[in-house]
Each structure stands twice: as structure tokens, then as C-alpha cells.
N, CA and C atoms as an extended XYZ file, in Angstrom:
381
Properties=species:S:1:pos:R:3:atomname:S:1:resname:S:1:resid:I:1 pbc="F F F"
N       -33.639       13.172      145.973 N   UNK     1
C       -32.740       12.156      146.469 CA  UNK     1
C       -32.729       10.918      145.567 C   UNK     1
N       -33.668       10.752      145.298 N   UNK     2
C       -33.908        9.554      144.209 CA  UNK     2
C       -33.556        9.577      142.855 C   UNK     2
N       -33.425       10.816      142.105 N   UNK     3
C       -32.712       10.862      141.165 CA  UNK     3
C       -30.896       11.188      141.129 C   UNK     3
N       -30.800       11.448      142.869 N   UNK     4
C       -29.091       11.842      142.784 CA  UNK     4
C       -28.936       10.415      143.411 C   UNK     4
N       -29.712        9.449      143.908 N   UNK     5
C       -29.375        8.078      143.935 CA  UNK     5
C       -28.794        7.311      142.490 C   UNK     5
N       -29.791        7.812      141.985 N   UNK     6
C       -29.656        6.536      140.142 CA  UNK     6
C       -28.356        7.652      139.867 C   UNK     6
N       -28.287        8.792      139.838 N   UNK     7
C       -26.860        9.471      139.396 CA  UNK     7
C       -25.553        8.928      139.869 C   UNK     7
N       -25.928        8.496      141.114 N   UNK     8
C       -23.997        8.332      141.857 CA  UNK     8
C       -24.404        6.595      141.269 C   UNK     8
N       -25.370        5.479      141.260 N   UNK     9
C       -25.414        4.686      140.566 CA  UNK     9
C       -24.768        4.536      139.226 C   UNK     9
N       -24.714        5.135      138.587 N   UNK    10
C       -24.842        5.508      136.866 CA  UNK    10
C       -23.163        5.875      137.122 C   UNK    10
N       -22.615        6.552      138.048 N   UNK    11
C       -21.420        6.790      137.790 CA  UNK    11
C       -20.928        6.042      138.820 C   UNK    11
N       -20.873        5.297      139.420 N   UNK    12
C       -20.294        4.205      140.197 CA  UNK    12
C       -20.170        2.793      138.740 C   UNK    12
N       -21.074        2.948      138.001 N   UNK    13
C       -20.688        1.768      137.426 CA  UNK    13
C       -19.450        2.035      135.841 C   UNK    13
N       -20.365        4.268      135.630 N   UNK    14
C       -18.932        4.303      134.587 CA  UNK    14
C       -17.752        4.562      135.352 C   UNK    14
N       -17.211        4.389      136.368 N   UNK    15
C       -16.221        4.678      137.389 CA  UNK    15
C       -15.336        3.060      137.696 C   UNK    15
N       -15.365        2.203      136.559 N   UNK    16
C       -15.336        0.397      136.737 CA  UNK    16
C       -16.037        0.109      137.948 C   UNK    16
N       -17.051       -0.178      137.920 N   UNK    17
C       -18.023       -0.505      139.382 CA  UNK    17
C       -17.663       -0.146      140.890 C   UNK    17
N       -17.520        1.090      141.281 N   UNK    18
C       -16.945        1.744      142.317 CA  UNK    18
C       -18.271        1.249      143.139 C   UNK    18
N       -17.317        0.369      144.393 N   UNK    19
C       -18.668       -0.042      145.168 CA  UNK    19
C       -19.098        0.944      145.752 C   UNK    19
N       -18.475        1.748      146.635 N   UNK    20
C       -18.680        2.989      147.438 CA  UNK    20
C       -20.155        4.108      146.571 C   UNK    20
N       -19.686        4.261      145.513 N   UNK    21
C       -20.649        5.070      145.022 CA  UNK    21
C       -22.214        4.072      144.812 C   UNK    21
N       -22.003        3.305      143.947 N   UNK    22
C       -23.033        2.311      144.041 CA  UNK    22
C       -23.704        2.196      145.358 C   UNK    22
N       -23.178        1.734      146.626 N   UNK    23
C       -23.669        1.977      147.779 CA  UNK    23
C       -24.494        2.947      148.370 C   UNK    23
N       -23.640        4.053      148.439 N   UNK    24
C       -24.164        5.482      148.430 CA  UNK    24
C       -25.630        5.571      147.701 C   UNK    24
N       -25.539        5.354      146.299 N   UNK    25
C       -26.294        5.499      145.482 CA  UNK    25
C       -27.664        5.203      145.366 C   UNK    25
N       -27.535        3.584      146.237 N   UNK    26
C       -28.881        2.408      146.207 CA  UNK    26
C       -29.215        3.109      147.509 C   UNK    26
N       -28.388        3.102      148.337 N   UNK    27
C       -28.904        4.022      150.062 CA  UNK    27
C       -29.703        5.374      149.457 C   UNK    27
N       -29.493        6.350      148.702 N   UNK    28
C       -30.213        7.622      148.269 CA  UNK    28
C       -31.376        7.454      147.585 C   UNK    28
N       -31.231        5.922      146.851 N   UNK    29
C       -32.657        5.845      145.999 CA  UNK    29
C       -33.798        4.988      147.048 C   UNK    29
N       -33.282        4.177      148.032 N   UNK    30
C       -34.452        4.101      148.879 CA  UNK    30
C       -34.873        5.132      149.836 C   UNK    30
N       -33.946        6.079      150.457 N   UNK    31
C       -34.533        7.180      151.247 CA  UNK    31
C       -35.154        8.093      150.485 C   UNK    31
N       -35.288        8.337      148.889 N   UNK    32
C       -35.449        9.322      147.847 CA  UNK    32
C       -37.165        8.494      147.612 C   UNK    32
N       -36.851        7.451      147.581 N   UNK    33
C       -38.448        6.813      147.122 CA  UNK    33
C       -38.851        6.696      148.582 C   UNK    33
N       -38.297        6.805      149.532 N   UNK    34
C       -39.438        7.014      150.911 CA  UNK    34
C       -39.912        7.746      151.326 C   UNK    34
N       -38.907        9.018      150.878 N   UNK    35
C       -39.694       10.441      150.892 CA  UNK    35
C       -40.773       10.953      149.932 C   UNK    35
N       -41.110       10.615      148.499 N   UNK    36
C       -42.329       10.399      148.087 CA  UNK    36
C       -42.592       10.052      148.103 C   UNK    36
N       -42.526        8.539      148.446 N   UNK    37
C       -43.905        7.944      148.793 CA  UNK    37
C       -44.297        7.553      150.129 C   UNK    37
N       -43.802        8.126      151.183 N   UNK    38
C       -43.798        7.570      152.381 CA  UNK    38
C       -43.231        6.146      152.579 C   UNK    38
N       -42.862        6.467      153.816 N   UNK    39
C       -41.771        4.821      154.484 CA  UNK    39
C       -43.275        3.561      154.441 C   UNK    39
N       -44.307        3.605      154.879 N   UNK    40
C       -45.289        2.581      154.878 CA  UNK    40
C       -45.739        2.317      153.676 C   UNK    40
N       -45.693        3.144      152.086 N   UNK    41
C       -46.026        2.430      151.287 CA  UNK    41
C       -44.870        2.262      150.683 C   UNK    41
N       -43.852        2.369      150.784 N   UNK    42
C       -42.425        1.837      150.812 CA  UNK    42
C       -42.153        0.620      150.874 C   UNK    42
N       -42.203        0.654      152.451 N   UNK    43
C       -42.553       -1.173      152.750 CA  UNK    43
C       -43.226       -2.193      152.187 C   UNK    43
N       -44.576       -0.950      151.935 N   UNK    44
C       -45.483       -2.393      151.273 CA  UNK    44
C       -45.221       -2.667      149.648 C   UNK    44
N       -44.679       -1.602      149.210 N   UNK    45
C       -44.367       -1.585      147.447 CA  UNK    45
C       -43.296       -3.268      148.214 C   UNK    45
N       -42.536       -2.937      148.844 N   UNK    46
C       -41.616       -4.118      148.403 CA  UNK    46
C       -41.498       -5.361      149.184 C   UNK    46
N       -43.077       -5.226      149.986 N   UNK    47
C       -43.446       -6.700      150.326 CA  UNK    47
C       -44.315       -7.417      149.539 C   UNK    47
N       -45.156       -6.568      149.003 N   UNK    48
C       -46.225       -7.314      147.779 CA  UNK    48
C       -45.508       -8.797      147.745 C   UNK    48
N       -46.722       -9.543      147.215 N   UNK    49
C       -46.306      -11.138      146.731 CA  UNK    49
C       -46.028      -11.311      145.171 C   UNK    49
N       -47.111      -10.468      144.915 N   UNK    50
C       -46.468      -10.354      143.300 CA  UNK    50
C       -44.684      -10.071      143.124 C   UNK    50
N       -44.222       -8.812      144.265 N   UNK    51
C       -43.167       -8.101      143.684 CA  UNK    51
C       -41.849       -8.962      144.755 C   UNK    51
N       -42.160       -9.974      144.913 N   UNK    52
C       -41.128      -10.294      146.385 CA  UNK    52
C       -40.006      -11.045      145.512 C   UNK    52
N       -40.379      -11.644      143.989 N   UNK    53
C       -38.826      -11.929      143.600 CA  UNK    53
C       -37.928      -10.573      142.997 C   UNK    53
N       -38.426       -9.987      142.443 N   UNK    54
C       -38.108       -8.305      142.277 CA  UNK    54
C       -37.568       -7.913      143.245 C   UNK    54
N       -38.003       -7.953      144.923 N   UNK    55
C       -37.219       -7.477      145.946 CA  UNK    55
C       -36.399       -8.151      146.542 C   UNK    55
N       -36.720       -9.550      146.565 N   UNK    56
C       -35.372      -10.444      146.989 CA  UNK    56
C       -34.070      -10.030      146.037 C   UNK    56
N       -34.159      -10.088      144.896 N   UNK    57
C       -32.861      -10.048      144.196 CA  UNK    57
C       -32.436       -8.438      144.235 C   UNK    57
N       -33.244       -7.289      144.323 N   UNK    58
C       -32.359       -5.625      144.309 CA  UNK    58
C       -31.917       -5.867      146.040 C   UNK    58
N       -32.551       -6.304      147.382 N   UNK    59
C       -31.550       -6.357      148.071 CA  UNK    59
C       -30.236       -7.300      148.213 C   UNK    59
N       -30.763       -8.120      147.464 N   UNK    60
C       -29.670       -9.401      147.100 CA  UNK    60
C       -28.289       -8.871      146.417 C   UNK    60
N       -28.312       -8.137      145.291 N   UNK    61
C       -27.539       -7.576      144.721 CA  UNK    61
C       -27.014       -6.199      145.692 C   UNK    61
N       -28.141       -5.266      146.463 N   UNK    62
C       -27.333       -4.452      147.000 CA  UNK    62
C       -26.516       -4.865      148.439 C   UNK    62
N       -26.992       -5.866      149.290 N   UNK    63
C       -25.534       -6.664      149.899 CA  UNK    63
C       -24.540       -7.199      148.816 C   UNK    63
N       -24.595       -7.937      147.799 N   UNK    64
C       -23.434       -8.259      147.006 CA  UNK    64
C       -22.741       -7.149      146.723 C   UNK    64
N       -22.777       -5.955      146.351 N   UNK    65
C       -22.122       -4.517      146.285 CA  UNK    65
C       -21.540       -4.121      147.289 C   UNK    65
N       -22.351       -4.151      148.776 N   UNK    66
C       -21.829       -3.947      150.065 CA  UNK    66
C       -20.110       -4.861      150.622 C   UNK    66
N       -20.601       -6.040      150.116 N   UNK    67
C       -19.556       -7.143      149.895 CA  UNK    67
C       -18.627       -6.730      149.295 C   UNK    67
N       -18.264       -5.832      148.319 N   UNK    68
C       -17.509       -5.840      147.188 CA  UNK    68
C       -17.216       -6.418      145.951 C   UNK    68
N       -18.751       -6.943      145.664 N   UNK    69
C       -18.765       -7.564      144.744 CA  UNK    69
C       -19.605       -7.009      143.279 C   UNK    69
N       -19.276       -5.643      143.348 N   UNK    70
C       -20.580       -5.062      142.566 CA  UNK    70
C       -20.560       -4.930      140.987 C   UNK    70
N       -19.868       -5.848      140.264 N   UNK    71
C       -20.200       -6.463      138.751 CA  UNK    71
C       -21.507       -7.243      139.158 C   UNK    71
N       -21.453       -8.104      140.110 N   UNK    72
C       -22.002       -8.994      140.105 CA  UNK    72
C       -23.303       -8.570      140.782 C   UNK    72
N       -23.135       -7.777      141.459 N   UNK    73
C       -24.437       -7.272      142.526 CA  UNK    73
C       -25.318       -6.197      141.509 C   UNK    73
N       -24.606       -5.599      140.636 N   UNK    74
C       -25.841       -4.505      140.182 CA  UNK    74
C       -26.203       -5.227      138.846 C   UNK    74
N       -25.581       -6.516      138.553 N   UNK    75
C       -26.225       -7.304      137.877 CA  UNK    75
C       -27.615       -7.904      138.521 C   UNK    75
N       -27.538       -7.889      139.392 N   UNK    76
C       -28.633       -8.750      140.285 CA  UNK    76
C       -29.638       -7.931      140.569 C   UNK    76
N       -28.903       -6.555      141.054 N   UNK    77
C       -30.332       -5.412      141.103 CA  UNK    77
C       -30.882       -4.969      139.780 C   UNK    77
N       -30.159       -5.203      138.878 N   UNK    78
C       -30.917       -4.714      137.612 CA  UNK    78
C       -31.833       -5.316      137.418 C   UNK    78
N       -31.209       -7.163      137.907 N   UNK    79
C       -33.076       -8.145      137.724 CA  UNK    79
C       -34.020       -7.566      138.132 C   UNK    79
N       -33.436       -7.267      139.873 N   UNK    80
C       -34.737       -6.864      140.655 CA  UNK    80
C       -35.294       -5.654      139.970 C   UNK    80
N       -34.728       -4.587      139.784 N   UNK    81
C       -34.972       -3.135      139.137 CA  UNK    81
C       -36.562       -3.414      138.173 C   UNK    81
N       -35.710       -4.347      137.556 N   UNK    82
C       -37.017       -4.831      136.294 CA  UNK    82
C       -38.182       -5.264      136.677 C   UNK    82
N       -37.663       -6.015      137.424 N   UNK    83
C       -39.139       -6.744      137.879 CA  UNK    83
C       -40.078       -5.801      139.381 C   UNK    83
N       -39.414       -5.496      139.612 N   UNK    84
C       -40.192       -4.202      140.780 CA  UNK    84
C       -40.689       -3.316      139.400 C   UNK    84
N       -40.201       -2.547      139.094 N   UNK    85
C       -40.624       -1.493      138.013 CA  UNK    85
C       -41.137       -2.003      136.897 C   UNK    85
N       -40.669       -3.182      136.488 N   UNK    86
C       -41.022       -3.148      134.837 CA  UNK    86
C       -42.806       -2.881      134.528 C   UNK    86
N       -43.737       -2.715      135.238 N   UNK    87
C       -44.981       -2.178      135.011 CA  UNK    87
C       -44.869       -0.483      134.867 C   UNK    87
N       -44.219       -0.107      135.238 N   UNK    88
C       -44.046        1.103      135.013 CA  UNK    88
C       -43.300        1.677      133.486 C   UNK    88
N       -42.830        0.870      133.006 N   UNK    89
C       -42.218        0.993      131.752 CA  UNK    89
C       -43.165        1.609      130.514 C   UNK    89
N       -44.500        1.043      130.536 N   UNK    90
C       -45.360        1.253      129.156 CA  UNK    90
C       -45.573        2.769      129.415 C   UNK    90
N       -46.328        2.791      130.781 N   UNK    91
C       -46.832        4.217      131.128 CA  UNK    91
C       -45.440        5.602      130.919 C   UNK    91
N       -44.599        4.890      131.455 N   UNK    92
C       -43.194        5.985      131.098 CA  UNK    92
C       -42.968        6.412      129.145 C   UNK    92
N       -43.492        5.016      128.917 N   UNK    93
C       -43.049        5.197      127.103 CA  UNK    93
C       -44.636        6.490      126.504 C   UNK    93
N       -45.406        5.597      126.964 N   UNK    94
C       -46.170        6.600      126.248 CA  UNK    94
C       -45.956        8.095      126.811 C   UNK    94
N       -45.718        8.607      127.573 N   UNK    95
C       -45.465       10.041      128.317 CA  UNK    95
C       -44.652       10.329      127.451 C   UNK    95
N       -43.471        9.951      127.198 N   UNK    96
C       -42.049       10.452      126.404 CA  UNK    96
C       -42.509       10.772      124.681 C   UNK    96
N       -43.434        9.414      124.691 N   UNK    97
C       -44.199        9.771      123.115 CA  UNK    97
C       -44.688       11.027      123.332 C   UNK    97
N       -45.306       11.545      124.027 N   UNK    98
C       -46.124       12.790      123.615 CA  UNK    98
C       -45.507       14.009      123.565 C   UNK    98
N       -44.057       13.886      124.320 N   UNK    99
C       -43.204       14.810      124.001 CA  UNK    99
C       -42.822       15.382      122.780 C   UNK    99
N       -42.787       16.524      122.443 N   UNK   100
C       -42.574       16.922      121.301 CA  UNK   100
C       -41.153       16.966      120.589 C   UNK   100
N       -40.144       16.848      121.074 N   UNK   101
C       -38.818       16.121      120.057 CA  UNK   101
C       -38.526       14.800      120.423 C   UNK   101
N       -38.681       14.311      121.810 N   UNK   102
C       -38.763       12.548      122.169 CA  UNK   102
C       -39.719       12.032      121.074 C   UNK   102
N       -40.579       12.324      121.223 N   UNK   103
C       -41.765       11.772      120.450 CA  UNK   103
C       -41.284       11.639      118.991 C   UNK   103
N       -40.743       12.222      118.252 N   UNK   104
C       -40.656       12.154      116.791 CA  UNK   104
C       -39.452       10.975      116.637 C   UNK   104
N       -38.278       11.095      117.704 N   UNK   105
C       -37.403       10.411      118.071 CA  UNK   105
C       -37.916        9.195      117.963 C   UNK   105
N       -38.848        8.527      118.627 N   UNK   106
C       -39.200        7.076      119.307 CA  UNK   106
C       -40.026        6.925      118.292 C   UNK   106
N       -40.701        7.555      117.386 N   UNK   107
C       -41.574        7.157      115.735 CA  UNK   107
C       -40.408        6.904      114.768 C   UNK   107
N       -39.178        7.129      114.294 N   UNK   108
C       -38.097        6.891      113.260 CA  UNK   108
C       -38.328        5.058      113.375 C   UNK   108
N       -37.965        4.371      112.254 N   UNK   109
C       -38.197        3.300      112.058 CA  UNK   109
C       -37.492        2.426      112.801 C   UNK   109
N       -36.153        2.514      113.350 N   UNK   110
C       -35.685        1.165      113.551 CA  UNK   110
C       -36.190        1.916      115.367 C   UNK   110
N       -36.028        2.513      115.769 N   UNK   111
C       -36.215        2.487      117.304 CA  UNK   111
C       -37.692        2.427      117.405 C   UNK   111
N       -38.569        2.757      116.669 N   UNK   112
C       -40.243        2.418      116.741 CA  UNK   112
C       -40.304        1.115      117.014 C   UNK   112
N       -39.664        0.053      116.423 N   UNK   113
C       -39.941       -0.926      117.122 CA  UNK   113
C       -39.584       -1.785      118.377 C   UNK   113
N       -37.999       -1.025      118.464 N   UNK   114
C       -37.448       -1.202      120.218 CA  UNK   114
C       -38.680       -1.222      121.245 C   UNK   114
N       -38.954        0.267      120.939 N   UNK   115
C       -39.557        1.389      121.918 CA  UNK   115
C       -41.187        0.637      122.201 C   UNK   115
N       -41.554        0.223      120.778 N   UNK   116
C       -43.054       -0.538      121.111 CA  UNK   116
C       -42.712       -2.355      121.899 C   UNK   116
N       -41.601       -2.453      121.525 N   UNK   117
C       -41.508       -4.275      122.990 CA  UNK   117
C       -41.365       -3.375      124.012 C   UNK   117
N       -40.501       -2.836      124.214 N   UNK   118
C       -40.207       -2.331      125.639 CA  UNK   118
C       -41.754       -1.673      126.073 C   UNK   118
N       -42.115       -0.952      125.531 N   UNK   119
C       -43.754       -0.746      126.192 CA  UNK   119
C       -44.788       -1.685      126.043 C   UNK   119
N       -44.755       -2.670      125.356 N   UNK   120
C       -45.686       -3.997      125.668 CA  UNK   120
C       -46.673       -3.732      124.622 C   UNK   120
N       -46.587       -2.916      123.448 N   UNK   121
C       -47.247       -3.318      122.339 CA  UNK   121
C       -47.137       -4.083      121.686 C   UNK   121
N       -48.343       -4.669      120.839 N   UNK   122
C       -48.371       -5.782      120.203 CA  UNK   122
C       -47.550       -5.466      118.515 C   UNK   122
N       -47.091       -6.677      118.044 N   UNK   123
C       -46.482       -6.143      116.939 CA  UNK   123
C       -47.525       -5.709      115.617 C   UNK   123
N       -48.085       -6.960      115.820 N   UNK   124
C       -49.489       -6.931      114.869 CA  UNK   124
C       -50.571       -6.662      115.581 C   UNK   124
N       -51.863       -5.565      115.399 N   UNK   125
C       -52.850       -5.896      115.755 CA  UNK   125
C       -53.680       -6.961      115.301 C   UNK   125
N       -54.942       -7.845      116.266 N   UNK   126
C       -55.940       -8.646      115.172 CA  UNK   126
C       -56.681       -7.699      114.405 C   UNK   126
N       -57.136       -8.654      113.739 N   UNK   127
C       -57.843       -8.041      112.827 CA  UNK   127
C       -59.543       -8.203      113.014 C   UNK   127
């Protein structure tokens, strides 16, 4: 459910921001992440204090969508998106590294260094 959530997402926005699908979409990715991980650590993933500006703004943005306003709303959940998830980002990069054609992919020179900000490596090590 959670990956046919981010799907009708992904094509609600190449669709010129079709609120309906977007809707649909954000509704499938929270029942999709409640079913693995259960509804109680559900809740608590998105009461944390650390993560509460992360969750103010993805429901913030998914009423602005509900509204009909969804340029503007999945702009707002993308904040939240980031900031709920963005710890999850390094651990996702290195996995994809070890893949055997991703991996050679994400070593070529100009995306090696995308790929190492987005996972939170340092540019230089000390010495």
C-alpha cells in the first residue's frame, strides 16, 4: 500500500498536480506505513518532539491538497517528507551502493559527489 501510495503520488503530480490522486495517494501511504509498522508506532513515529515540525508541515500540506491547492501542498509535504525521513536517507544510500549495477552508477564522478551530500558524508576526511 505504501509503495502504490508514493505511485498514485508520483503520478498525481506528472498528471499537472491532480489533487484527487495526490489525495488518494498520501491516504495509501499512511494506511501502507500502518500496516508495517503498526497504527501505535505510527502515531508515535509522528508525535516524536524531534519529528513534530516534519509532521506539522506533511499534514499541513496534505489538507492544502485536500483544499485544492496541491502545487502548493506537496510543496509543503515534501518539507515534511524530508524532515520525518531525512535520517533514513544515508542508510538507504549505502544499501543501493552495494548493489551491483546501482553501485558502479553512484561511484562515476560527477554523481559520487551528489550521492555522498545526500548521504551525509564528509567531503574531506581529517587527517
Amino acid at each position: 500500500m505504501t509503495a502504490f501510495g508514493i505511485a498514485l503520488i508520483v503520478l498525481g503530480v506528472i498528471l499537472f498536480f491532480d489533487a484527487g490522486l495526490i489525495a488518494i495517494g498520501n491516504i495509501l501511504f499512511l494506511a501502507g506505513m500502518s500496516m508495517i509498522i503498526g497504527v501505535q508506532k505510527t502515531v508515535y513515529f509522528f508525535t516524536r518532539r524531534d519529528k513534530l515540525r516534519g509532521s506539522v508541515a506533511f499534514f499541513a500540506g496534505f489538507v492544502l491538497v485536500l483544499v485544492k491547492w496541491p502545487i502548493v501542498g506537496i510543496l509543503v509535504e515534501a518539507f515534511g517528507f524530508l524532515n520525518l525521513f531525512g535520517d533514513f536517507f544515508p542508510v538507504a544510500i549505502d544499501f543501493l551502493r552495494n548493489l551491483p549495477f546501482i553501485g558502479r552508477v553512484f561511484s562515476l564522478p560527477g554523481i559520487r559527489h551528489i550521492v555522498d551530500r545526500v548521504g551525509g558524508y564528509p567531503s574531506q576526511y581529517p587527517v
